[in-house]
Each structure stands twice: as structure tokens, then as C-alpha cells.
mmCIF file of C-alpha atoms and ligand atoms in Angstrom:
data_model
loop_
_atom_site.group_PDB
_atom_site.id
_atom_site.type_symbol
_atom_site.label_atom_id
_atom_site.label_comp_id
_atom_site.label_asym_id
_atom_site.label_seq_id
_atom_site.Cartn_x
_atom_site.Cartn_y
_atom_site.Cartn_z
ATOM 1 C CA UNK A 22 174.658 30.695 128.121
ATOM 2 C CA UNK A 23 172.552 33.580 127.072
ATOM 3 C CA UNK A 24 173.693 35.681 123.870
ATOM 4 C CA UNK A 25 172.359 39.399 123.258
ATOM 5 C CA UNK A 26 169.149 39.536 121.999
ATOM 6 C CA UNK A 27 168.565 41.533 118.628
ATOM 7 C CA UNK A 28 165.532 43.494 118.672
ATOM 8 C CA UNK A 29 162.210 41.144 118.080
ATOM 9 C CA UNK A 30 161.729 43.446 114.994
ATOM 10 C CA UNK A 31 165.199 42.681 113.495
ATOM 11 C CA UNK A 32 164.468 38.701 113.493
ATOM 12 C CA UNK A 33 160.978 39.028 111.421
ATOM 13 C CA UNK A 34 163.107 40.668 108.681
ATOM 14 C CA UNK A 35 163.972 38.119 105.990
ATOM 15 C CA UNK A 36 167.119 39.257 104.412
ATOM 16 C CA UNK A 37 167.642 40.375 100.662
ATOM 17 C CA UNK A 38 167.751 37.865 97.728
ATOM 18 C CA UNK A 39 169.902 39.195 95.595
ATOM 19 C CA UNK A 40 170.376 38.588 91.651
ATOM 20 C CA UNK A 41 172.531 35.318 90.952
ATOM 21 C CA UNK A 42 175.387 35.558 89.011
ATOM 22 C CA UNK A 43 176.197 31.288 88.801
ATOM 23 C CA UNK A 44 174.079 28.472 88.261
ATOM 24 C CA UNK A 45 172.871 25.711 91.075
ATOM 25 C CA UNK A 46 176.233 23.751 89.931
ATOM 26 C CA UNK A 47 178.429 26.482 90.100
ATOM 27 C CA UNK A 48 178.921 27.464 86.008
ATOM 28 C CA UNK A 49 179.057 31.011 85.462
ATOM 29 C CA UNK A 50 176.472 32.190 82.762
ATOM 30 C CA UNK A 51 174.561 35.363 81.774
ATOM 31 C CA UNK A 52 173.252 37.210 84.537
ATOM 32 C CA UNK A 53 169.774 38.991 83.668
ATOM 33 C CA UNK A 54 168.614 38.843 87.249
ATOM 34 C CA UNK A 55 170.082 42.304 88.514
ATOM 35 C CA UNK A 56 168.877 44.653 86.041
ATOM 36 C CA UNK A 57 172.368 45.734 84.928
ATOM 37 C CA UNK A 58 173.287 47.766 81.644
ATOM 38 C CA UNK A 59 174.675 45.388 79.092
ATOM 39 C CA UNK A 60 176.690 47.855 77.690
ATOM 40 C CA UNK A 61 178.516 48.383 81.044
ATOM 41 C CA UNK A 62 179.931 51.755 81.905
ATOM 42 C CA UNK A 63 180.343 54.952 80.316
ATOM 43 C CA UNK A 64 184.025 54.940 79.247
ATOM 44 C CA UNK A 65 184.661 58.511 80.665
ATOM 45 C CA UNK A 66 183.016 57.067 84.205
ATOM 46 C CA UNK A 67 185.427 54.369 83.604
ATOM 47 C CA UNK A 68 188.479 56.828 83.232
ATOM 48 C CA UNK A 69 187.546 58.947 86.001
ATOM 49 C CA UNK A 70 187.477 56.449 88.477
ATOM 50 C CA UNK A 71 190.303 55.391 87.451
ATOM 51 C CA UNK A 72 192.318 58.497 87.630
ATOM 52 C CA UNK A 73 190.313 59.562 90.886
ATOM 53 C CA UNK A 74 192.406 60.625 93.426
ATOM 54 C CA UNK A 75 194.399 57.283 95.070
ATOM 55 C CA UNK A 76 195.477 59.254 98.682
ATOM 56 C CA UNK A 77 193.711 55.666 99.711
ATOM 57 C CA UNK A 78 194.749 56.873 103.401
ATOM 58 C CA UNK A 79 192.517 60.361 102.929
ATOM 59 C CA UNK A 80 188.302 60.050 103.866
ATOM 60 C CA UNK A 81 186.365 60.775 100.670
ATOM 61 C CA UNK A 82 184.882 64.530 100.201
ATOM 62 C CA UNK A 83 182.172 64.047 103.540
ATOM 63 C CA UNK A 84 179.861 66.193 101.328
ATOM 64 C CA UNK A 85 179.567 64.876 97.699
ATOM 65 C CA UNK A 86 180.331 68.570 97.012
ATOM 66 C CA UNK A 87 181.178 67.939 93.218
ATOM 67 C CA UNK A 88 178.414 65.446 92.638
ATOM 68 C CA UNK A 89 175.511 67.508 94.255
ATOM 69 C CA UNK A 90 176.928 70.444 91.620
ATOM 70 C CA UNK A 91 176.749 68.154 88.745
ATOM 71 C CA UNK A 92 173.270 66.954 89.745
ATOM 72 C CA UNK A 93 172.058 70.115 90.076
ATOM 73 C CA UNK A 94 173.616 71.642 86.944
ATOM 74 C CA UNK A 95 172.380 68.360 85.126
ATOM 75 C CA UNK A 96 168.436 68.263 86.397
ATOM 76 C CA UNK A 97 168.490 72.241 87.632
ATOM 77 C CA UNK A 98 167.890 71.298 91.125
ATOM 78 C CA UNK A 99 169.573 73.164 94.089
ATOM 79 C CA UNK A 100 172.496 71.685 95.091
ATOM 80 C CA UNK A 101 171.485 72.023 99.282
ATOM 81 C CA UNK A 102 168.578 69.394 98.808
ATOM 82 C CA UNK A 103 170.331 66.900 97.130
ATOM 83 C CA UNK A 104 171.559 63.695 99.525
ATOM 84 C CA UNK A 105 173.417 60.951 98.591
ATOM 85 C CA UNK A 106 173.704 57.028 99.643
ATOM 86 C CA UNK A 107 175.832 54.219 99.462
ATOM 87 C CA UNK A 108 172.835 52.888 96.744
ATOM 88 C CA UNK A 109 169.488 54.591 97.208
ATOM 89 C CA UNK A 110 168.894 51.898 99.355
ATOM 90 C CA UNK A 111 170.866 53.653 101.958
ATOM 91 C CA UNK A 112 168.653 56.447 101.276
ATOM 92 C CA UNK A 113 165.238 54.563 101.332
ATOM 93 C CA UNK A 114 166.762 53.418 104.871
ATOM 94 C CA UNK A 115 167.403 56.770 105.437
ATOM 95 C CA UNK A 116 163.786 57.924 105.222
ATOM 96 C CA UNK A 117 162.409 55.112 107.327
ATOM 97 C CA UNK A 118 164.730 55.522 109.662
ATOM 98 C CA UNK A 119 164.375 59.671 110.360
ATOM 99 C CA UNK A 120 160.279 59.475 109.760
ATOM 100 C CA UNK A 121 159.099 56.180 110.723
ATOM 101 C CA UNK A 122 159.807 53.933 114.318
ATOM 102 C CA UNK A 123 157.613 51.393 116.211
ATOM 103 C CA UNK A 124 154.115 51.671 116.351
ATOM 104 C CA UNK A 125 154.248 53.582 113.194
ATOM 105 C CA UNK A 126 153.274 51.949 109.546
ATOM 106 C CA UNK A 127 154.987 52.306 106.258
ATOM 107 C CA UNK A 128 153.107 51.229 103.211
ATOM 108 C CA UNK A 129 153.909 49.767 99.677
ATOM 109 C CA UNK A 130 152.717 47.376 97.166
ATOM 110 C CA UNK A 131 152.309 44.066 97.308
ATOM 111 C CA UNK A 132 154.900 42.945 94.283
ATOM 112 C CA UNK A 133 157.403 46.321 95.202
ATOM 113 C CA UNK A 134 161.159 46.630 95.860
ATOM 114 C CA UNK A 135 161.895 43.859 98.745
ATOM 115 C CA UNK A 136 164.066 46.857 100.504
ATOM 116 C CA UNK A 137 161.118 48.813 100.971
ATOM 117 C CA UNK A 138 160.441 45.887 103.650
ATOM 118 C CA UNK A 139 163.541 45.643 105.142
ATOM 119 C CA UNK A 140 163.739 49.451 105.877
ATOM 120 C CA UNK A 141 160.050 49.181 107.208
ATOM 121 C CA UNK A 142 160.725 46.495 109.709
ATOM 122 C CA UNK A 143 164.489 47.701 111.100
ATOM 123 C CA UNK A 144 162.839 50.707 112.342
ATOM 124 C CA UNK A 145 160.474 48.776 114.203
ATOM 125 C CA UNK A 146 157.725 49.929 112.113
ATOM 126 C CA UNK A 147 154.742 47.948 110.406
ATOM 127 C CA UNK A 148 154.974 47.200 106.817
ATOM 128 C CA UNK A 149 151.440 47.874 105.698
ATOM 129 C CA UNK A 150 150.853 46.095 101.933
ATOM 130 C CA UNK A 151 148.898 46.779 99.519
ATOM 131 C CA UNK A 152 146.798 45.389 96.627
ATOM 132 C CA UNK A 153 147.889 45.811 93.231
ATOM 133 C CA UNK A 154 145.739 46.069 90.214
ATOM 134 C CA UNK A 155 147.160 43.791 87.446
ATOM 135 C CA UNK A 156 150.955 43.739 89.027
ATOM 136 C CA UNK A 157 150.474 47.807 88.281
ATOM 137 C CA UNK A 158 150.242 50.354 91.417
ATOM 138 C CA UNK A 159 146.909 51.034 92.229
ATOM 139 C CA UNK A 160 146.575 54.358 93.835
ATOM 140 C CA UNK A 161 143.348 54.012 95.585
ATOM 141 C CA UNK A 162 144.994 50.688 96.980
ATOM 142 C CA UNK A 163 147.045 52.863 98.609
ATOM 143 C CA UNK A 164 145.169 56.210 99.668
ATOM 144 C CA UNK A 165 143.027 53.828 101.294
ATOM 145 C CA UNK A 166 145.455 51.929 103.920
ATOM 146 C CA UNK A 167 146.554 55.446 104.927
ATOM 147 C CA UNK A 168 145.609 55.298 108.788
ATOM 148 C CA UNK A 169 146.653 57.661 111.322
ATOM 149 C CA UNK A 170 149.874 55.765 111.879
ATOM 150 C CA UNK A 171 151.163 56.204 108.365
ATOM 151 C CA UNK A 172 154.303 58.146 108.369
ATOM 152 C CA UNK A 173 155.952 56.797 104.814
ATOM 153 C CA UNK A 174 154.879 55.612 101.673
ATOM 154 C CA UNK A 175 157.316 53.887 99.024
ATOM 155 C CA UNK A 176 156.323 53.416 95.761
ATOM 156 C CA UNK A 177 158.644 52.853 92.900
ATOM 157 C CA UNK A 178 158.165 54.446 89.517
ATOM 158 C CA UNK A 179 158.687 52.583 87.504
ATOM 159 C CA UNK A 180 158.284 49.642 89.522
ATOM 160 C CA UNK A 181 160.291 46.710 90.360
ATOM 161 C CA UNK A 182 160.143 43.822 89.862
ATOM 162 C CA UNK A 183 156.730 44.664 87.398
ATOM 163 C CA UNK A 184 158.415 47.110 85.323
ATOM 164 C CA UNK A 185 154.741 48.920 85.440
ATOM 165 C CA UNK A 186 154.797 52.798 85.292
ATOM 166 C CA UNK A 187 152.275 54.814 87.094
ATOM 167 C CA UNK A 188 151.287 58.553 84.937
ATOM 168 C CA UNK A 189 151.696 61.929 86.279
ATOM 169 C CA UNK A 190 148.219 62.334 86.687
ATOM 170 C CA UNK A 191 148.333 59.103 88.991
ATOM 171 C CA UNK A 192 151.674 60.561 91.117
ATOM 172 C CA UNK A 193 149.785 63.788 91.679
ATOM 173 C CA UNK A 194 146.763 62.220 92.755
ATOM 174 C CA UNK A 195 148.500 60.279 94.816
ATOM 175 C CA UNK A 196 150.302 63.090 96.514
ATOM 176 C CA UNK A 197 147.345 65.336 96.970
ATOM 177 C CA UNK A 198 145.068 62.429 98.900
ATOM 178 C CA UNK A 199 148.117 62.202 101.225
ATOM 179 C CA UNK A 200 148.258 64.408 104.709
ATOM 180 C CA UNK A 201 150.791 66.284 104.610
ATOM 181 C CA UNK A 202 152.656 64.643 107.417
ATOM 182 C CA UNK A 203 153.323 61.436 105.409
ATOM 183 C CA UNK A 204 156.128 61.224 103.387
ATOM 184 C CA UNK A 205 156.144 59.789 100.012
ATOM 185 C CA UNK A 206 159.302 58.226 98.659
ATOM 186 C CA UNK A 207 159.092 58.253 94.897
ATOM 187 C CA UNK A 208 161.979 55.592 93.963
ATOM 188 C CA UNK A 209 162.732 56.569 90.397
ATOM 189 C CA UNK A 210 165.706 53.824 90.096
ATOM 190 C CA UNK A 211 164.420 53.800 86.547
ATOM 191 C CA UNK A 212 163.384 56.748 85.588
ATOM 192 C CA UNK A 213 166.209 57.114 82.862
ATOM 193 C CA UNK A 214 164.807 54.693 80.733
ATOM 194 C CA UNK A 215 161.371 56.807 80.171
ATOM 195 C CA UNK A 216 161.513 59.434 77.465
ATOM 196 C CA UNK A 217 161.324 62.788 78.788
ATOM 197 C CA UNK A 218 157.908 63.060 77.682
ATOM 198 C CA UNK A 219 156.769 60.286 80.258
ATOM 199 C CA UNK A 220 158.509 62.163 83.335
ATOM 200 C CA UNK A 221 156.517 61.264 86.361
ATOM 201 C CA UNK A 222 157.371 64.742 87.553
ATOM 202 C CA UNK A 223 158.547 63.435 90.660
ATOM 203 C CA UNK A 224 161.674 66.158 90.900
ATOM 204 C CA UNK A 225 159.141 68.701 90.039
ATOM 205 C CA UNK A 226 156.724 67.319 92.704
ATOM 206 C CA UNK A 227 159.947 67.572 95.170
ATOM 207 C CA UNK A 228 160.617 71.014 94.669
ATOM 208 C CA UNK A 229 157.640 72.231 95.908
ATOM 209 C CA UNK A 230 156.234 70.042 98.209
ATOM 210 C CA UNK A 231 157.813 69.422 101.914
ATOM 211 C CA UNK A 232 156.467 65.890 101.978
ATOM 212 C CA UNK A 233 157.977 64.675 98.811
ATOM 213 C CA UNK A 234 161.229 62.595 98.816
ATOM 214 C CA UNK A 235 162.752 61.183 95.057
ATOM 215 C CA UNK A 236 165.222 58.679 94.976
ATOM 216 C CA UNK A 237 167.605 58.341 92.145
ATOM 217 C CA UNK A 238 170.437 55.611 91.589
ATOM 218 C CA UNK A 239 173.909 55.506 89.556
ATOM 219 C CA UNK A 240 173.486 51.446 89.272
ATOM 220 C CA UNK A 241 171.031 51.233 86.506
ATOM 221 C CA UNK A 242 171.400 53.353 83.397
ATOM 222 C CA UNK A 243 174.762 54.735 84.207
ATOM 223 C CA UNK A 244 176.010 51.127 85.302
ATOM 224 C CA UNK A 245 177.760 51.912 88.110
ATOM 225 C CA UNK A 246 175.956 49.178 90.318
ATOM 226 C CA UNK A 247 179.489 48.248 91.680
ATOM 227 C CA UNK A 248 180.037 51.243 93.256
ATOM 228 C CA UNK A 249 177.184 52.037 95.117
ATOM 229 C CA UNK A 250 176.189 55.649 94.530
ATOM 230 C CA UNK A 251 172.215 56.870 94.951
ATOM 231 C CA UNK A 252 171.204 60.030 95.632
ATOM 232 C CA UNK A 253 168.055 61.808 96.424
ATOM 233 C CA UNK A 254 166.161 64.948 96.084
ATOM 234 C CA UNK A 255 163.478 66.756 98.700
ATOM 235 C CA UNK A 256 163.069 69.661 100.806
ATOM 236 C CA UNK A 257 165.454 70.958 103.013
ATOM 237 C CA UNK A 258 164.023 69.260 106.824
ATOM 238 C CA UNK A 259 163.847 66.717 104.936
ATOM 239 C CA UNK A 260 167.019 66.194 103.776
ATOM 240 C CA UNK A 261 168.490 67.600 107.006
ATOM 241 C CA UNK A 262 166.783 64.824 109.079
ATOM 242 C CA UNK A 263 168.365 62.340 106.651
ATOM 243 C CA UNK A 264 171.857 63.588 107.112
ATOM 244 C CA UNK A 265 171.850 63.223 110.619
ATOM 245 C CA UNK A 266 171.600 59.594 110.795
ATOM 246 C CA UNK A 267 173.791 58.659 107.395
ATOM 247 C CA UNK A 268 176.811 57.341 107.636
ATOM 248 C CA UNK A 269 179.369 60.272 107.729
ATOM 249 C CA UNK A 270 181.543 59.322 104.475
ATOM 250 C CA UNK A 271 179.476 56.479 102.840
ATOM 251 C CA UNK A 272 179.989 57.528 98.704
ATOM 252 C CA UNK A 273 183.835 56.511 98.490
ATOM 253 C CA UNK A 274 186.437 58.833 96.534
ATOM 254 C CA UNK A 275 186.573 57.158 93.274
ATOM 255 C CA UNK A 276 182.468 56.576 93.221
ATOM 256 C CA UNK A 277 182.201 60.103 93.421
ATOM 257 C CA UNK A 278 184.489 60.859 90.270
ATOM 258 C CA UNK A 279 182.827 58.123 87.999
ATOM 259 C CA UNK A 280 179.734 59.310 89.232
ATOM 260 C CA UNK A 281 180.347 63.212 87.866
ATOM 261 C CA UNK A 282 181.801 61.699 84.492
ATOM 262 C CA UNK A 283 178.847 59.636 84.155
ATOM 263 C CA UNK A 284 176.376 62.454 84.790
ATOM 264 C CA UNK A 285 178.433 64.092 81.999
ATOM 265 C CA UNK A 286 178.041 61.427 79.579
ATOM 266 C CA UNK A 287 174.615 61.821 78.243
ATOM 267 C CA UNK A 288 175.294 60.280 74.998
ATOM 268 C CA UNK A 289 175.839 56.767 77.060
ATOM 269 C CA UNK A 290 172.949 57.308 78.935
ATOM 270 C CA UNK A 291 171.168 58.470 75.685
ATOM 271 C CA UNK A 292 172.732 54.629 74.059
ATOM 272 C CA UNK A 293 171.591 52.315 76.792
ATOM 273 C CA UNK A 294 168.358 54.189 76.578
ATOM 274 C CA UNK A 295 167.583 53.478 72.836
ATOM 275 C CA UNK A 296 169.249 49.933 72.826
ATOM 276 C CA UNK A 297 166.833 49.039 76.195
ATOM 277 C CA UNK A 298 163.508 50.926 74.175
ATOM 278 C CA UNK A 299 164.876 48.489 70.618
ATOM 279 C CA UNK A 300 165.622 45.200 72.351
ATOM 280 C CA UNK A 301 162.776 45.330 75.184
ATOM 281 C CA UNK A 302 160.246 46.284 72.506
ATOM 282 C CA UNK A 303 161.327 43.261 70.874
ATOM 283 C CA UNK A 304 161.247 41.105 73.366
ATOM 284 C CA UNK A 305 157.877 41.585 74.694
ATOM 285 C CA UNK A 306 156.930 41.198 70.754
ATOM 286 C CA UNK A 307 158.157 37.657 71.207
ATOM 287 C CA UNK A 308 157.027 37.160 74.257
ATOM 288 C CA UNK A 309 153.499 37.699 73.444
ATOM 289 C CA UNK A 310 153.897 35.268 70.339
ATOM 290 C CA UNK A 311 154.161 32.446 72.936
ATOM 291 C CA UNK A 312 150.925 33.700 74.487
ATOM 292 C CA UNK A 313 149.281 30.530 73.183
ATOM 293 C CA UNK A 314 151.858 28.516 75.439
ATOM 294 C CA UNK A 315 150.495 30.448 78.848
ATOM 295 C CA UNK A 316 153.144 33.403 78.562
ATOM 296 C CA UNK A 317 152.183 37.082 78.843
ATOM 297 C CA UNK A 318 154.122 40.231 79.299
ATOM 298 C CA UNK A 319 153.742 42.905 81.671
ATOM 299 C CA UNK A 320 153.709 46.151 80.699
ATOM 300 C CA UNK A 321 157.072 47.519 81.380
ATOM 301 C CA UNK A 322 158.774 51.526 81.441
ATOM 302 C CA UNK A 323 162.233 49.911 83.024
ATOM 303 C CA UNK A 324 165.183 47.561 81.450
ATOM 304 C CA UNK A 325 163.682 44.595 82.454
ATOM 305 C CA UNK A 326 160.280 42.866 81.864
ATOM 306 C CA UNK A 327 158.573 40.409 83.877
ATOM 307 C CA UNK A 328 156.965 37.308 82.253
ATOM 308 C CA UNK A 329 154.050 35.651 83.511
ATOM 309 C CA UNK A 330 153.830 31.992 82.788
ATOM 310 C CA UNK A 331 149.651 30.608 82.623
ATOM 311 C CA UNK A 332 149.996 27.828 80.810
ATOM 312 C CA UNK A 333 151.598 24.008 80.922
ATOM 313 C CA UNK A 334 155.127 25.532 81.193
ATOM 314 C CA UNK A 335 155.483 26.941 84.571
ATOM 315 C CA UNK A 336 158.240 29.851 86.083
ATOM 316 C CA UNK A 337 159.877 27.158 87.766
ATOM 317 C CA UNK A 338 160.333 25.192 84.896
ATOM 318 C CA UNK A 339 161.466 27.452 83.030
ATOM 319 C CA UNK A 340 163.719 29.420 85.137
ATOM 320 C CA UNK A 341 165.594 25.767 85.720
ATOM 321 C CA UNK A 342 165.419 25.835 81.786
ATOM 322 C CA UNK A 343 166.965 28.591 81.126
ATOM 323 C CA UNK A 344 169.561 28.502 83.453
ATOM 324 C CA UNK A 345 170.678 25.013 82.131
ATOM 325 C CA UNK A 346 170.813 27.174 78.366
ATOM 326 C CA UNK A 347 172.995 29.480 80.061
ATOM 327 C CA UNK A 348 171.024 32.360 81.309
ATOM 328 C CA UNK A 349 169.695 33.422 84.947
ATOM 329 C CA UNK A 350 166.755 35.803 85.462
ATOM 330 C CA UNK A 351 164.802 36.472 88.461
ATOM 331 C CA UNK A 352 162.618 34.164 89.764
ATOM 332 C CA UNK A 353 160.671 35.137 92.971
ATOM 333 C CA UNK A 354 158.007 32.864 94.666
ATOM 334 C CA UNK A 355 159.832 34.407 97.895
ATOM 335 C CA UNK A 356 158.231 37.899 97.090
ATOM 336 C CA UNK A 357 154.468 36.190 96.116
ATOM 337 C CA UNK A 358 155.603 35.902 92.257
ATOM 338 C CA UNK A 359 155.872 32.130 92.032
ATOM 339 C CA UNK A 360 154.052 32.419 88.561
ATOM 340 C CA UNK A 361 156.468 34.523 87.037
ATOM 341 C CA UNK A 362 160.211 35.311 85.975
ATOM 342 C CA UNK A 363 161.259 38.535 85.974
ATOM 343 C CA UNK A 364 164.028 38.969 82.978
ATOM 344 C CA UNK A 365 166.893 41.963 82.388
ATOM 345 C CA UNK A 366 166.842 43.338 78.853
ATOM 346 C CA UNK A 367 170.609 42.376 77.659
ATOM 347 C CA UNK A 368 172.763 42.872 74.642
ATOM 348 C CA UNK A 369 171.233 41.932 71.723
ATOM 349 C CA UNK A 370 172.904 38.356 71.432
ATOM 350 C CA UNK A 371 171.448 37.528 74.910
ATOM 351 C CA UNK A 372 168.196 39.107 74.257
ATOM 352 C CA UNK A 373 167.699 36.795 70.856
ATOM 353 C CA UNK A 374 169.368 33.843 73.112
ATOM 354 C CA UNK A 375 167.254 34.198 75.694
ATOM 355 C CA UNK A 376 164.079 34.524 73.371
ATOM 356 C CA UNK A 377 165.748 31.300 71.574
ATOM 357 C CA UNK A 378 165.728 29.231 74.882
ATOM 358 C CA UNK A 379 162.221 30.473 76.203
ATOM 359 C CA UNK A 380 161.192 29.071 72.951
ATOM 360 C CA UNK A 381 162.718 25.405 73.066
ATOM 361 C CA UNK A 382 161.146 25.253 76.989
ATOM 362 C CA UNK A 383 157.740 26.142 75.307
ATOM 363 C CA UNK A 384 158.139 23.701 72.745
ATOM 364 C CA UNK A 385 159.019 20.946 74.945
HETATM 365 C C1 LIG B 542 168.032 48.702 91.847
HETATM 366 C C2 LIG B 542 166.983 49.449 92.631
HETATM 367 C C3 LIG B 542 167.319 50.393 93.598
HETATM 368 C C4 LIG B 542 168.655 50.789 93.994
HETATM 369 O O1 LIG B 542 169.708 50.246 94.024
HETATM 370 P P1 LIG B 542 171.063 50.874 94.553
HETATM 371 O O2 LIG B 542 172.048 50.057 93.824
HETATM 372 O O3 LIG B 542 171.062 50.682 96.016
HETATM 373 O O4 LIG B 542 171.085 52.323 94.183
HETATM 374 C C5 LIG B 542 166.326 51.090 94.235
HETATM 375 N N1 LIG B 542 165.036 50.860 93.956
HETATM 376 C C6 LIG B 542 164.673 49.977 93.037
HETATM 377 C C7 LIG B 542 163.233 49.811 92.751
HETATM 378 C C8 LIG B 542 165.627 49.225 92.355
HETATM 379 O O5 LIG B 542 165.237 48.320 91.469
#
């Protein structure tokens, strides 16, 4: 019998891992492996989705109308170039799918967001990776795998899973040894946790340049990972091409509420954003006290760090470890990182109890 054939493309894609949430015997512990907020939701996000409107029989608002106007009020942007996803992922899709197609190459780094691969290949097109220098993105690394198939490059800022942050001076470096005819997606899932002294400048890059695309996302600071909602910021043919091959009402009814409250909320934002700079800071401090047992921090701008592990106690062990003491992080020998875990920064019990576990593995 002969079944339909997906495209040979399709079948070199290796689907997404994403964050556990139980153990290998089935207990439920604490996830740090999706880089959630540990304090939740903004209560009015929570209230407005709640009271959104339940005509559950009505499509949702086709054009985010009242989310592009709070975005735009919020950042100053104009409301016409702002599109929206189901996730930014929908939207990093997006831009491999309108720029990019077979015989084409996108390129990222070699420890970057495992979407950025998936988009790549679905189009057909050739991911092209490249080095990094100490798990950070190395610019030249990048200018020079630009051939004359390059039609995207992704980089994320800061990155995941390193957590490294690449300067201004870097981003606009990076832009201007670009041609013009490549499109780079900044994805700035994290780009709340920075102070607003560290801004990349990516939106400011986007308003002026027609090759510029920035991605944002509601499921990190504002913790609305649940209900999907990314958005994204570039010129207008840029944003045009993207519309015509989204999905026609993919940001549901209540998503869109929560998402305007939590644009609203700055004072949760401003929370998670001091408890992540407190409780990461101290983390890493820890971390790098067990530097005599092989473990080392890498430098990290997002709400997550990831911990290398050079000594007698290896990732493996101690992912296994820790997951036995009640706590799952990120492990990924699947993405080249079999030498390191990559943790969430939690509440402050799980932070200390996480610390508290790393400790007894080290000790062993
Ligand atoms: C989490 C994440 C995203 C987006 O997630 P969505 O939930 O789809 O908005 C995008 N890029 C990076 C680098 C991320 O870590």
C-alpha cells in the first residue's frame, strides 16, 4: 500500500523537546525547564481573561485591534507594523515562511532557539549554523556564512538556551554587514528582563530599517505562556508578507484581553523583573562557589542560567539528581549541550532548593 509522502524536507525535521513538567516515574515536581515566571500572572491579566468576552460561538477580533493599540501606546510604535502570533514562534515561522523556501539558507547559532530550525527546514530551506564564541553570539561567525543564498538570519537576544546578551554596538554591526535583502529576526523573548539601559535597540533598529524584523512574546515576563500570544514589530512589506500566510484568527478572544491588562501592568512586569535580577544574581554567586567541583556559569541577561558541568559531576548526573530532589531543568545533549543544564530562575524557595540539591550532587 503506498501512503502520501510528506515532503523529504519535513522528515529531516526533528520535532520540539519541550520543557518537562513530571519526572521519568511520573511524580510531579518543580518545573524550571520552560523558563516560566514564578510569580505567575499579573492579577489584572488574570481578571481580564476572565471577564473577556465568553460569545465562545463568535471568531476572536481577526485584527488584534486593541492589542496592537496597547503595544503601540506602551513602546510608541505604530500600531500598522505590529503582527501578532499564536507564540512568536508562529511569527518566527512566519518570516521563514514569506522570505525563505528551498534552495535558500537561513542562518543561526549553533546553541540557539531549536524553532529557529524547525522554521528553517519546513520551508524547505537550509539551516546554515554557526560557531559560537564561548556559548555567546559571535557576530563575525555570522557575517561570514552570509552567501548569496541567505535570505534570514535568527538570532535571539538574549539568547536561549545560553542566556548570553549580545550589545547594541554588536546588533548594529551586525545589521550594517548584512545586504539589505536579508532579513534579520531579532527574537527579543527576553528582552524584559534587561534594564532599559541595556536595550539592544532592536525596536529602534525596526523602525527604520526595511530588513529588520523583532519578535516579542507574552509567555515570559508577563506569564502568559498558556495562552500563546507573540507579537512582532518591522516595516510595513514586511509585515504585510507575514499576514498573508498567518492563520486568519490565531490570538483567541480571551488571550487578547489578558494580553492588554498585562501590557498595562507594569508594576508586575517591573516585580518579576527585580525578583529574576535578586535571585539569578544569587544563584550564579553560588554557582560559581562550586567552581572547584567542575561547575561554571554562563553569563546570562534572561530568567534562566545555564550551568556548565567540567568536573567529576557530569549534566547527566546531575540532571537525574536533581530531578530525584524534586526539581527538573533543561538538559539538552539533543541540541549539542550534553555538558550542561540549563536552569529557570524560580521563587526564592526553589531557587535556595535547587542551589541546596546542586550542592549534595557535588558533594557526593
Ligand atoms: C520562549 C521563547 C520564544 C517564544 O515562545 P512563544 O511562547 O511561542 O511566544 C521565542 N524565542 C525564544 C528564544 C524563546 O526562548
Amino acid at each position: 500500500m503506498t501512503v502520501p509522502a510528506p515532503k523529504p524536507w519535513i522528515l529531516g525535521i526533528a520535532p520540539y523537546t519541550p520543557g518537562r513538567s513530571t519526572t521519568d516515574d511520573g511524580r510531579k515536581v518543580t518545573k524550571l525547564s520552560s523558563n516560566e515566571n514564578p510569580l505567575g500572572t499579573s492579577a489584572a491579566a488574570k481578571a481580564a481573561f476572565d471577564a473577556a468576552d465568553r460569545t465562545l460561538e463568535r471568531y476572536p477580533d481577526a485584527s488584534a485591534a486593541e492589542l496592537r493599540e496597547a503595544l503601540a501606546a506602551h513602546y510608541d510604535l505604530d500600531p500598522a507594523r505590529i503582527i501578532y502570533g499564536t507564540g512568536s514562534d508562529e511569527i518566527l515561522h512566519l518570516a521563514a515562511g514569506a522570505y525563505a523556501g528551498p534552495g535558500d539558507e537561513i542562518i543561526h547559532v549553533r546553541y540557539g532557539f531549536a524553532v529557529y530550525e524547525i522554521a528553517t527546514r519546513r520551508v524547505g530551506a537550509e539551516p546554515v549554523v554557526v560557531p559560537d564564541r564561548d556559548y555567546a553570539t559571535d557576530v563575525d561567525a555570522i557575517l561570514a556564512a552570509v552567501t548569496d543564498k541567505t535570505r534570514v538570519v535568527f538570532v535571539a537576544n538574549p539568547n536561549n538556551p545560553t542566556g548570553t546578551f549580545t550589545v547594541r554596538s554588536e546588533i548594529a554591526r551586525l545589521h550594517a554587514g548584512l545586504p539589505d535583502d536579508v532579513l534579520l529576526v531579532l527574537d527579543q523573548a527576553y528582552a524584559e528582563y534587561l534594564s532599559p539601559e541595556e536595550d539592544d535597540a532592536g525596536l529602534a533598529l525596526a523602525m527604520t530599517e526595511p530588513n529588520v524584523l523583532v519578535t516579542r512574546t507574552f509567555s515570559k515576563i508577563h506569564g502568559l505562556a498558556a495562552e500563546r500570544i507573540g507579537w512582532g514589530y518591522a516595516c510595513p512589506a514586511v509585515i504585510d508578507a507575514m499576514h498573508r500566510i498567518r492563520a486568519p484568527f490565531n490570538v483567541t478572544t480571551a488571550g487578547q484581553a489578558a494580553a492588554v491588562a498585562a501590557i498595562g501592568d507594569t508594576a508586575f512586569v517591573d516585580a518579576t523583573r527585580a525578583h529574576n535580577d535578586t535571585w539569578r544574581g544569587w544563584f550564579v554567586e553560588q554557582i560559581d562557589a562550586m567552581g572547584n567541583a567542575g561547575l561554571r556559569p554562563v553569563p546570562s541577561k534572561a530568567n534562566f542560567v545555564l550551568v556548565l558541568f567540567e568536573g567529576s559531576l557530569s549534566a547527566d548526573a546531575a540532571y537525574h539528581g536533581l530531578m530525584e530532589a524534586g526539581y527538573l531543568v533543561r538538559w539538552l545533549p539533543g541540541q549539542g549541550l550534553p555538558n550542561a543544564l540549563r536552569i529557570t530562575i524560580g521563587t526564592e524557595d526553589e531557587t535556595r532548593g535547587v542551589i541546596a540539591a546542586l550542592r549534595a550532587l557535588t558533594d557526593r
